[in-house]
Short mmCIF file of C-alpha atoms in Angstrom, two decimals:
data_model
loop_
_atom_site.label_atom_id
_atom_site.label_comp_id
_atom_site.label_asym_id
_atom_site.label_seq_id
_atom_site.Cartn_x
_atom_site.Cartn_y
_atom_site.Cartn_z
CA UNK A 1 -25.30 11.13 -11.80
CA UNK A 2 -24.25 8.73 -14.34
CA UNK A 3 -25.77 5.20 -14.23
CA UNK A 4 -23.59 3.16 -11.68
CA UNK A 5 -21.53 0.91 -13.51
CA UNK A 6 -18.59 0.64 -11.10
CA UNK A 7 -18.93 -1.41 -7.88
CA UNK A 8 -16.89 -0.97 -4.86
CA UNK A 9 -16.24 -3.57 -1.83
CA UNK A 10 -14.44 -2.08 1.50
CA UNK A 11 -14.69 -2.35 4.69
CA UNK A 12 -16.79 0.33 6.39
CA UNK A 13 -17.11 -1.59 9.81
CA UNK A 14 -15.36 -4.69 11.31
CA UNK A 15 -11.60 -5.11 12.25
CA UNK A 16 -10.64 -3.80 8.59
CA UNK A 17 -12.34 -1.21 8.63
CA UNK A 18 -9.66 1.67 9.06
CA UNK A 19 -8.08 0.01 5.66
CA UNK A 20 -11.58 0.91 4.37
CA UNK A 21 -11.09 4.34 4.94
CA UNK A 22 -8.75 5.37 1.63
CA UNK A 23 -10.60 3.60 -0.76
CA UNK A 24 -13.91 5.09 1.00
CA UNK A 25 -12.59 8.26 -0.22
CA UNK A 26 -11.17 7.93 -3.25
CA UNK A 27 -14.87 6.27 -4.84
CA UNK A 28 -16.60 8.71 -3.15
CA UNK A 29 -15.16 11.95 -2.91
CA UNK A 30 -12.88 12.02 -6.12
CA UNK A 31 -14.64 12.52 -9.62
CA UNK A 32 -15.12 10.09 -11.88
CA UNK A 33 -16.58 10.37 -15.25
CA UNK A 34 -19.03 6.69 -14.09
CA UNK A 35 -21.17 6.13 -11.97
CA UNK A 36 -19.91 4.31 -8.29
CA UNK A 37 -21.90 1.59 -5.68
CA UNK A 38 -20.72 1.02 -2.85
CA UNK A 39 -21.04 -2.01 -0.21
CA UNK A 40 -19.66 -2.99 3.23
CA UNK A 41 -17.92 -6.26 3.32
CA UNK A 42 -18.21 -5.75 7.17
CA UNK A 43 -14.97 -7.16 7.47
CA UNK A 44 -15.86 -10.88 6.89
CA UNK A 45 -15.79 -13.28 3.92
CA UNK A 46 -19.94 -13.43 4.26
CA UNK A 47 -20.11 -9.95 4.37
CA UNK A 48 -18.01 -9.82 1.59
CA UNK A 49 -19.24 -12.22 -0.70
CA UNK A 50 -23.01 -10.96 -0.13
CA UNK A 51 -21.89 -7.16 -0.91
CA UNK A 52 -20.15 -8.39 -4.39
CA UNK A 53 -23.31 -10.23 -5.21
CA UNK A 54 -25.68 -7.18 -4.52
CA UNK A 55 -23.12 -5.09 -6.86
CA UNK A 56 -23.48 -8.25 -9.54
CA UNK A 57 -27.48 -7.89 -8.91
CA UNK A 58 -27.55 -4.05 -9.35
CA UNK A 59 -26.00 -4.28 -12.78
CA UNK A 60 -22.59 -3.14 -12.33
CA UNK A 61 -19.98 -4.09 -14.91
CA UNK A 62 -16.56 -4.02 -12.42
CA UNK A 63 -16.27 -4.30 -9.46
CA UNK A 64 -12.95 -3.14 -7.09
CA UNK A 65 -11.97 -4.46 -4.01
CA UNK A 66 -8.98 -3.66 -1.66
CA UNK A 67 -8.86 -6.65 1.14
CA UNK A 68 -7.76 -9.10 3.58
CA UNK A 69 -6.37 -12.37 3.48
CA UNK A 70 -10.16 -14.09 3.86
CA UNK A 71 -12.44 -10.75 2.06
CA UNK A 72 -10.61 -10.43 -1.17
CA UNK A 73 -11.28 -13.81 -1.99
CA UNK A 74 -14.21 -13.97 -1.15
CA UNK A 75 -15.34 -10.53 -3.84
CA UNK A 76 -13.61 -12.34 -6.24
CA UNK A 77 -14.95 -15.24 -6.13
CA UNK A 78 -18.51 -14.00 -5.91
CA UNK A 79 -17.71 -11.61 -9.01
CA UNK A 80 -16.14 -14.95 -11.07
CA UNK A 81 -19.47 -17.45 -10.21
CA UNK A 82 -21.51 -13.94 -11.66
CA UNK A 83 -19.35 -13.34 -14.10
CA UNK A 84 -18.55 -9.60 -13.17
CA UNK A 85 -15.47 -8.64 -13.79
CA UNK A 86 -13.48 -8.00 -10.16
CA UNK A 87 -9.37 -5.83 -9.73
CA UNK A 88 -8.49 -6.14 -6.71
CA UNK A 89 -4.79 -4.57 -4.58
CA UNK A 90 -3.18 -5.68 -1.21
CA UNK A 91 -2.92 -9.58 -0.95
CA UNK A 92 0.48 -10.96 -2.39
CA UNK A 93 -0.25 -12.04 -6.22
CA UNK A 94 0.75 -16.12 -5.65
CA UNK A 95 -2.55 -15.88 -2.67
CA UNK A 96 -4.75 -14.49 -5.21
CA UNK A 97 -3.54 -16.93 -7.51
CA UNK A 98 -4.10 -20.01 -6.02
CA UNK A 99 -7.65 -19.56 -5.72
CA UNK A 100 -8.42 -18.25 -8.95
CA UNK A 101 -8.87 -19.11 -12.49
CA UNK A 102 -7.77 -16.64 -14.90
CA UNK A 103 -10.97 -15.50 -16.94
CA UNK A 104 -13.59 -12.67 -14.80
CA UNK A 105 -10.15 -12.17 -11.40
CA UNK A 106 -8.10 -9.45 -11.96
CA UNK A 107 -5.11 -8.42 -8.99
CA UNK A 108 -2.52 -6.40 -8.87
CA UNK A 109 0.31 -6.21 -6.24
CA UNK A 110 3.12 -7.82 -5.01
CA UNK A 111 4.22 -11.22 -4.28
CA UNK A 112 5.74 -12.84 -1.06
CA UNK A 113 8.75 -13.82 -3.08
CA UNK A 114 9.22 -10.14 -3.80
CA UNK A 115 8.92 -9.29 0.23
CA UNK A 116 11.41 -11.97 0.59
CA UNK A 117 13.71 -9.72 -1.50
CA UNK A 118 13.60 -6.94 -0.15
CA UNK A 119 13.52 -8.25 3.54
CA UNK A 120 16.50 -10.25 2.71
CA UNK A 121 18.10 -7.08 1.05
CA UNK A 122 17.18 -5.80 5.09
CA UNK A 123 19.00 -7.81 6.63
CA UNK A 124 22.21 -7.95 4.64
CA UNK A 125 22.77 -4.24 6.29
CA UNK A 126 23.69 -6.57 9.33
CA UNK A 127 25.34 -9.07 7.98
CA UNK A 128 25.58 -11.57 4.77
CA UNK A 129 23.88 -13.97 6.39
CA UNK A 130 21.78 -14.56 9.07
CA UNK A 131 19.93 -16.58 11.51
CA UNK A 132 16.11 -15.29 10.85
CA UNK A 133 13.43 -15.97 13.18
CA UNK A 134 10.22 -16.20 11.53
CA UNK A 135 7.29 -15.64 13.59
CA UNK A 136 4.13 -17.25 11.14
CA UNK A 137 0.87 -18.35 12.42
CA UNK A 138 -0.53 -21.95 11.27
CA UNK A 139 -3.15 -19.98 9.24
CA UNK A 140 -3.37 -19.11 5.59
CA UNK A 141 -0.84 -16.11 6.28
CA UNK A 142 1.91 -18.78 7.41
CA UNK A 143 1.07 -21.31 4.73
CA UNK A 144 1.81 -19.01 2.23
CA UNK A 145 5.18 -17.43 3.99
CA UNK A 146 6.29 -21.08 4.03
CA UNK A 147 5.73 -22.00 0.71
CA UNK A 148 6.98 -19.11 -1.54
CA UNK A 149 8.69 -17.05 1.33
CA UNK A 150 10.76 -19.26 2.42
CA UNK A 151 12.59 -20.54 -0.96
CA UNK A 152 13.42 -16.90 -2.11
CA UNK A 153 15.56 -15.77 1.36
CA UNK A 154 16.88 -19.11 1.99
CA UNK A 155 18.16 -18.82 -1.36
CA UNK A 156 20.23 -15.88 -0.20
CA UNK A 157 22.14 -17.50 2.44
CA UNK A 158 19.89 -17.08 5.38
CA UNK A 159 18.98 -19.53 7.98
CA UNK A 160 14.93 -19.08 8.91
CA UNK A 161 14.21 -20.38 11.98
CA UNK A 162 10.69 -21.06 12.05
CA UNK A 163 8.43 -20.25 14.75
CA UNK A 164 5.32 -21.50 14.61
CA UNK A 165 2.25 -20.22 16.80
CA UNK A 166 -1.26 -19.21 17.01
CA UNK A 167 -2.67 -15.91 17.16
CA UNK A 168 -4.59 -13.53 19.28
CA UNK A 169 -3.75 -15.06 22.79
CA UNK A 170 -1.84 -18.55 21.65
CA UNK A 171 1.43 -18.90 23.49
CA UNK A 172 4.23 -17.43 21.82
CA UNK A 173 6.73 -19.72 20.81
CA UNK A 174 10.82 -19.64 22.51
CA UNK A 175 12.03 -16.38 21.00
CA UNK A 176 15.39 -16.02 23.08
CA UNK A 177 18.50 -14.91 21.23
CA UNK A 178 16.73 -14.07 17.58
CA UNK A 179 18.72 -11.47 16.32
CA UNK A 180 16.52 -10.72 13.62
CA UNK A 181 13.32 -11.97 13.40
CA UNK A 182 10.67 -11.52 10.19
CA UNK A 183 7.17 -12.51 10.60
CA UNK A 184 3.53 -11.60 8.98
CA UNK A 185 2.36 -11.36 12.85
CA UNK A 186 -0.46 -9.24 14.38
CA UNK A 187 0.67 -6.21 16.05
CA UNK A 188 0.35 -7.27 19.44
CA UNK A 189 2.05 -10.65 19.40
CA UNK A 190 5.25 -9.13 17.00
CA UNK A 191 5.10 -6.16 20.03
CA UNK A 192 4.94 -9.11 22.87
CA UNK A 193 7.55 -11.03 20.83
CA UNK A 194 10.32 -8.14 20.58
CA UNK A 195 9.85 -7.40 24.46
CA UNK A 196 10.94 -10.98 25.24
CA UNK A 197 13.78 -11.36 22.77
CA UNK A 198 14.89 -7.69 21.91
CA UNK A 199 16.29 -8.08 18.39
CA UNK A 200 18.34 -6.09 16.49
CA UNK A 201 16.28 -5.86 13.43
CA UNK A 202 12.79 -6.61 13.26
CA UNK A 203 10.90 -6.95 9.44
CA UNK A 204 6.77 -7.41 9.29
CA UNK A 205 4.27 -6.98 7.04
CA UNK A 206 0.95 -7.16 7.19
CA UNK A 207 -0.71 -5.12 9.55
CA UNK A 208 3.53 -3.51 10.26
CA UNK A 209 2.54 -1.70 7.14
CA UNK A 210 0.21 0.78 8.60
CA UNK A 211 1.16 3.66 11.02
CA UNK A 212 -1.78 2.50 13.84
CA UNK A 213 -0.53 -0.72 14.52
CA UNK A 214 2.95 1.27 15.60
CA UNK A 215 1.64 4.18 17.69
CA UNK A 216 -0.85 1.89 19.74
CA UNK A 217 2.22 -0.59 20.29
CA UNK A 218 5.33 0.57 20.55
CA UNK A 219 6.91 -1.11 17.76
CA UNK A 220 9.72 1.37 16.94
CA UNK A 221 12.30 0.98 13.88
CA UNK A 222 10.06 -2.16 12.51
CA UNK A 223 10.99 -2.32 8.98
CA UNK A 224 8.39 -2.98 6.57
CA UNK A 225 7.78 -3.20 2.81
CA UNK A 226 6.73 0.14 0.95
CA UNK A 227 4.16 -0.37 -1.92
CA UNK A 228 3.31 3.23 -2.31
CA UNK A 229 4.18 6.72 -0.66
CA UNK A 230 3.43 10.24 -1.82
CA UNK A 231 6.67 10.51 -2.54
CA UNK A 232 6.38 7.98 -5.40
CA UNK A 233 7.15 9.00 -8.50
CA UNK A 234 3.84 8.56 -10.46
CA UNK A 235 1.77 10.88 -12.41
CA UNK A 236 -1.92 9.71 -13.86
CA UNK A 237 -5.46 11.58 -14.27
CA UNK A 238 -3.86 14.87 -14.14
CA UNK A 239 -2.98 14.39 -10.11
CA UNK A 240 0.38 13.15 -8.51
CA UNK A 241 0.83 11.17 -5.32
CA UNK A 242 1.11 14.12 -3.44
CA UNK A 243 -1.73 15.65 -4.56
CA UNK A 244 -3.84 12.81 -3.66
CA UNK A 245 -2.19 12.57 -0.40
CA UNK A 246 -3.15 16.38 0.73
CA UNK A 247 -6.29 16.14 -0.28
CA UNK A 248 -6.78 12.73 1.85
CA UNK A 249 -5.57 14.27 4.69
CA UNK A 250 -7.58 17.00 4.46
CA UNK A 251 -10.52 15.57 3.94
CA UNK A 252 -10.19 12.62 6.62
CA UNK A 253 -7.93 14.51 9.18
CA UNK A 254 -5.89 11.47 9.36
CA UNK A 255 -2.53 10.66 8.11
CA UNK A 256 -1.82 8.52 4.64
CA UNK A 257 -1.91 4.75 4.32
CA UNK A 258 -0.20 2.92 1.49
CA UNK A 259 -3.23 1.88 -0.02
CA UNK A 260 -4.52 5.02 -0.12
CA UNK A 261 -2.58 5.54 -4.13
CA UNK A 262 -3.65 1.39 -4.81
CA UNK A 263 -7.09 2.04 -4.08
CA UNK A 264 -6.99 5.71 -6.61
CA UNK A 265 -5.16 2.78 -9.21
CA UNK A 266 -8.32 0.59 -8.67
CA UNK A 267 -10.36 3.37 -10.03
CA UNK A 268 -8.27 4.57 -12.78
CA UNK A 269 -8.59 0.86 -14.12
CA UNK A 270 -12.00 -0.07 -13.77
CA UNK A 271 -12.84 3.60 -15.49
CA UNK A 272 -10.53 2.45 -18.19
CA UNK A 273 -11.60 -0.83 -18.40
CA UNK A 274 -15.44 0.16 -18.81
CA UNK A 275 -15.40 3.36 -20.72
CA UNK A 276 -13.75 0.74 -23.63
CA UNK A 277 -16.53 -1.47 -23.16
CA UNK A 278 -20.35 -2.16 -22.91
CA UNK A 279 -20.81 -5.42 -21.85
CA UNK A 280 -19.04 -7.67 -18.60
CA UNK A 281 -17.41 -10.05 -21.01
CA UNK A 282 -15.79 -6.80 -22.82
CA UNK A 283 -14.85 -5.12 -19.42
CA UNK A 284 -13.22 -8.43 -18.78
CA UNK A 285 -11.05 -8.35 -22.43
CA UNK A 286 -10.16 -4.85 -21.78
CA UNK A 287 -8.58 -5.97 -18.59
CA UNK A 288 -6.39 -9.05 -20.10
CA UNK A 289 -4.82 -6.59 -22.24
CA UNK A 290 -4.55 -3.55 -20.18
CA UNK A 291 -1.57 -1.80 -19.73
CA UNK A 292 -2.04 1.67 -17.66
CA UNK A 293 -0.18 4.24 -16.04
CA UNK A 294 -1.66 4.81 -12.73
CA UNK A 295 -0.73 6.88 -9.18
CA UNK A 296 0.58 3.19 -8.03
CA UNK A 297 2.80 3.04 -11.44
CA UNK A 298 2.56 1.29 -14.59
CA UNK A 299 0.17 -1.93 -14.56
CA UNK A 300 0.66 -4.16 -17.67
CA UNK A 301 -1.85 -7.40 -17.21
CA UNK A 302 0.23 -8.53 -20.29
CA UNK A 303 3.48 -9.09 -18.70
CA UNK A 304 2.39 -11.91 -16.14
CA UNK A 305 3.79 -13.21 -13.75
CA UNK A 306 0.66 -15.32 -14.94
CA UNK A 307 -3.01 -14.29 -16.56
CA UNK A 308 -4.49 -12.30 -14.51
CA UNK A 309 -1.98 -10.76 -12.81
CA UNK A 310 0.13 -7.16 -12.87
CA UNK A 311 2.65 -6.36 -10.44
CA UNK A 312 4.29 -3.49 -8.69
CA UNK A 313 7.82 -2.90 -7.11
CA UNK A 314 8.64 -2.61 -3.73
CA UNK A 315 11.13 -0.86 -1.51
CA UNK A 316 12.24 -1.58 1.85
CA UNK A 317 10.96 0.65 4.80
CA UNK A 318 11.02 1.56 8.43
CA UNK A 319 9.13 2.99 10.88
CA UNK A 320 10.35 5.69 13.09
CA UNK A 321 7.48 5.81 16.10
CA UNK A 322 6.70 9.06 17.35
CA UNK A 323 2.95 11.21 18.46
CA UNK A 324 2.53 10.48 14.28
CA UNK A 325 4.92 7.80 13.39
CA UNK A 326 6.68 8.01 10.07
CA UNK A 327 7.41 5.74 7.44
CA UNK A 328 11.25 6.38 5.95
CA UNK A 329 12.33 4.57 2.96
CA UNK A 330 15.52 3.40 3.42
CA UNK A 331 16.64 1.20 0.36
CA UNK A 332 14.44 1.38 -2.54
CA UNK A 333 17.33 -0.70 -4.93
CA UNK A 334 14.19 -2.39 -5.98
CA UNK A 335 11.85 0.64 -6.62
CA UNK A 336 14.03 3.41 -8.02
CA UNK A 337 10.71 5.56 -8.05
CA UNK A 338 10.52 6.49 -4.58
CA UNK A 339 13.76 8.12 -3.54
CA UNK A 340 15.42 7.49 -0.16
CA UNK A 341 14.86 9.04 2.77
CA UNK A 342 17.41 7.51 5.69
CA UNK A 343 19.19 4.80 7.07
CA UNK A 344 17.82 2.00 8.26
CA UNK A 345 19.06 1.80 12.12
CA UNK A 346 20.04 -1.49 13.48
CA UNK A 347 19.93 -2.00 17.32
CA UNK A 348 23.90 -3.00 18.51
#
């Protein structure tokens, strides 16, 4: 093997763990023409921070990370005090942002002003505008759904109808007569929170974007933002999104995730970035000018929204729960690359 000179961060154990799982496999069981570490974050921002600095101690010159709201930070920031370059997926762009000087942080996604979009786009299929119930926790998820959430769909006409509350076993606030109701809950209080009020469109991320968190809870025609599918229409490293996909599945025996083509982007970059490069400081140039077609589409570092940061489209999902739920995309006005595959279905 090639000396290491590509570190990885994921969750192998912990609560995050099964998001660990696709960029598990693409580091290890893809080929790559470097070298690849690999450390547990163990689902926590110690865990986290302590894996990045072992990778910054055993000489790598990147290191990847696909997280959560409290682990992602916490890689980068180890990787920025090192200086070790860090590209990381999965937490909305103006998150990442706030806590990070452009300079050694690198991100690419979306941002909560672009969920806003196509949630709001969501609900316009039942009407032009609409009383939304907004089910965010007091925690950093909230915060941020507050600040640059909020803006973007009132902007459109809606009326959000905040309902505050605390997670995992916190009362749930008075849902009666939402119609539609948005949120960024956990699985079991959005699932606790449609038995009570019975909407007739529900819209989540988070932890909605993941087929698990429907089969164990019921949560039937959620609709969800859709970063990445294999139906995408991306091409990079000689393999397709469909490609990757089969060869996920049959490797793992499970079904896709959405980060499964982020975390193969991740890859593609920090190869990029370091066979251009011999140093940390000239990984981290490569990566302020990068522009690079990848299986999660074009990322251009160049084009903002601010240093540091590339973004990707999304479309508008839902779920369809079933023995293997499926994910149907059902208006992809803003991501043209993934076709569409239904309607979305509105309760009466």
């Amino acid at each position: 093997m090639s000396q290491p000179l590509i570190g990885v961060v994921l969750a192998e154990t912990g609560r995050l763990a099964p998001l660990g799982v696709p960029l598990d496999f693409v580091a290890r069981a893809l080929p790559w023409p470097v070298g690849v570490l690999v450390r547990d974050s163990e689902s926590t921002a110690g865990g986290a921070r302590a894996a990045a600095l072992s990778l910054a101690a055993a000489g790598v010159r990147v290191v990847v990370t696909l997280g959560g709201t409290e682990t992602l930070p916490a890689v980068a920031g180890a990787c920025t005090e090192r200086e070790v370059p860090c590209v990381s997926t999965t937490l909305p762009w103006q998150v990442f942002a706030a806590g990070h000087q452009p300079g050694w942080a690198f991100h690419f996604g979306w941002g909560l002003d672009d969920i806003a979009v196509v949630f709001a786009d969501l609900w316009e299929h039942v009407g032009q505008a609409r009383a939304v119930g907004c089910l965010w926790n007091d925690g950093i998820q909230g915060e941020a759904l507050r600040r640059w959430f909020r803006p973007v769909a009132a902007a459109r006409g809606h009326e959000l109808v905040d309902l505050p509350y605390r997670e995992s076993g916190g009362e749930l606030p008075d849902v009666t007569g939402v119609e539609v109701m948005t949120g960024a809950a956990t699985a079991t209080d959005l699932a606790a929170a449609v038995r009570r009020c019975r909407p007739r469109l529900v819209t989540c991320s988070r932890w909605l974007t993941y087929p698990f968190s429907v089969s164990r809870h019921g949560l039937d025609r959620v609709a969800t933002i859709v970063s990445w599918t294999p139906e995408h229409a991306h091409r990079a490293t000689g393999r397709t999104p469909r490609d990757l996909t089969a060869a996920y599945e049959a490797a793992t025996g499970s079904g896709w995730l959405q980060p499964l083509g982020l975390a193969h982007a991740l890859m593609e970059v920090a190869c990029h970035a370091v066979s251009d490069a011999d140093s940390r400081a000239g990984v981290a140039a490569v990566l302020a000018r990068t522009r690079l077609a990848t299986l999660a589409g074009v990322l251009d570092w160049t084009a903002g929204p601010v240093p540091g940061v590339a973004t990707i489209p999304l479309a508008g999902g839902q779920w369809r729960a079933g023995p293997r739920p499926q994910l149907v995309v059902v208006d992809n006005r803003r991501a043209p690359v993934v076709p569409v595959g239904g309607e979305l279905l509105v309760d009466p």
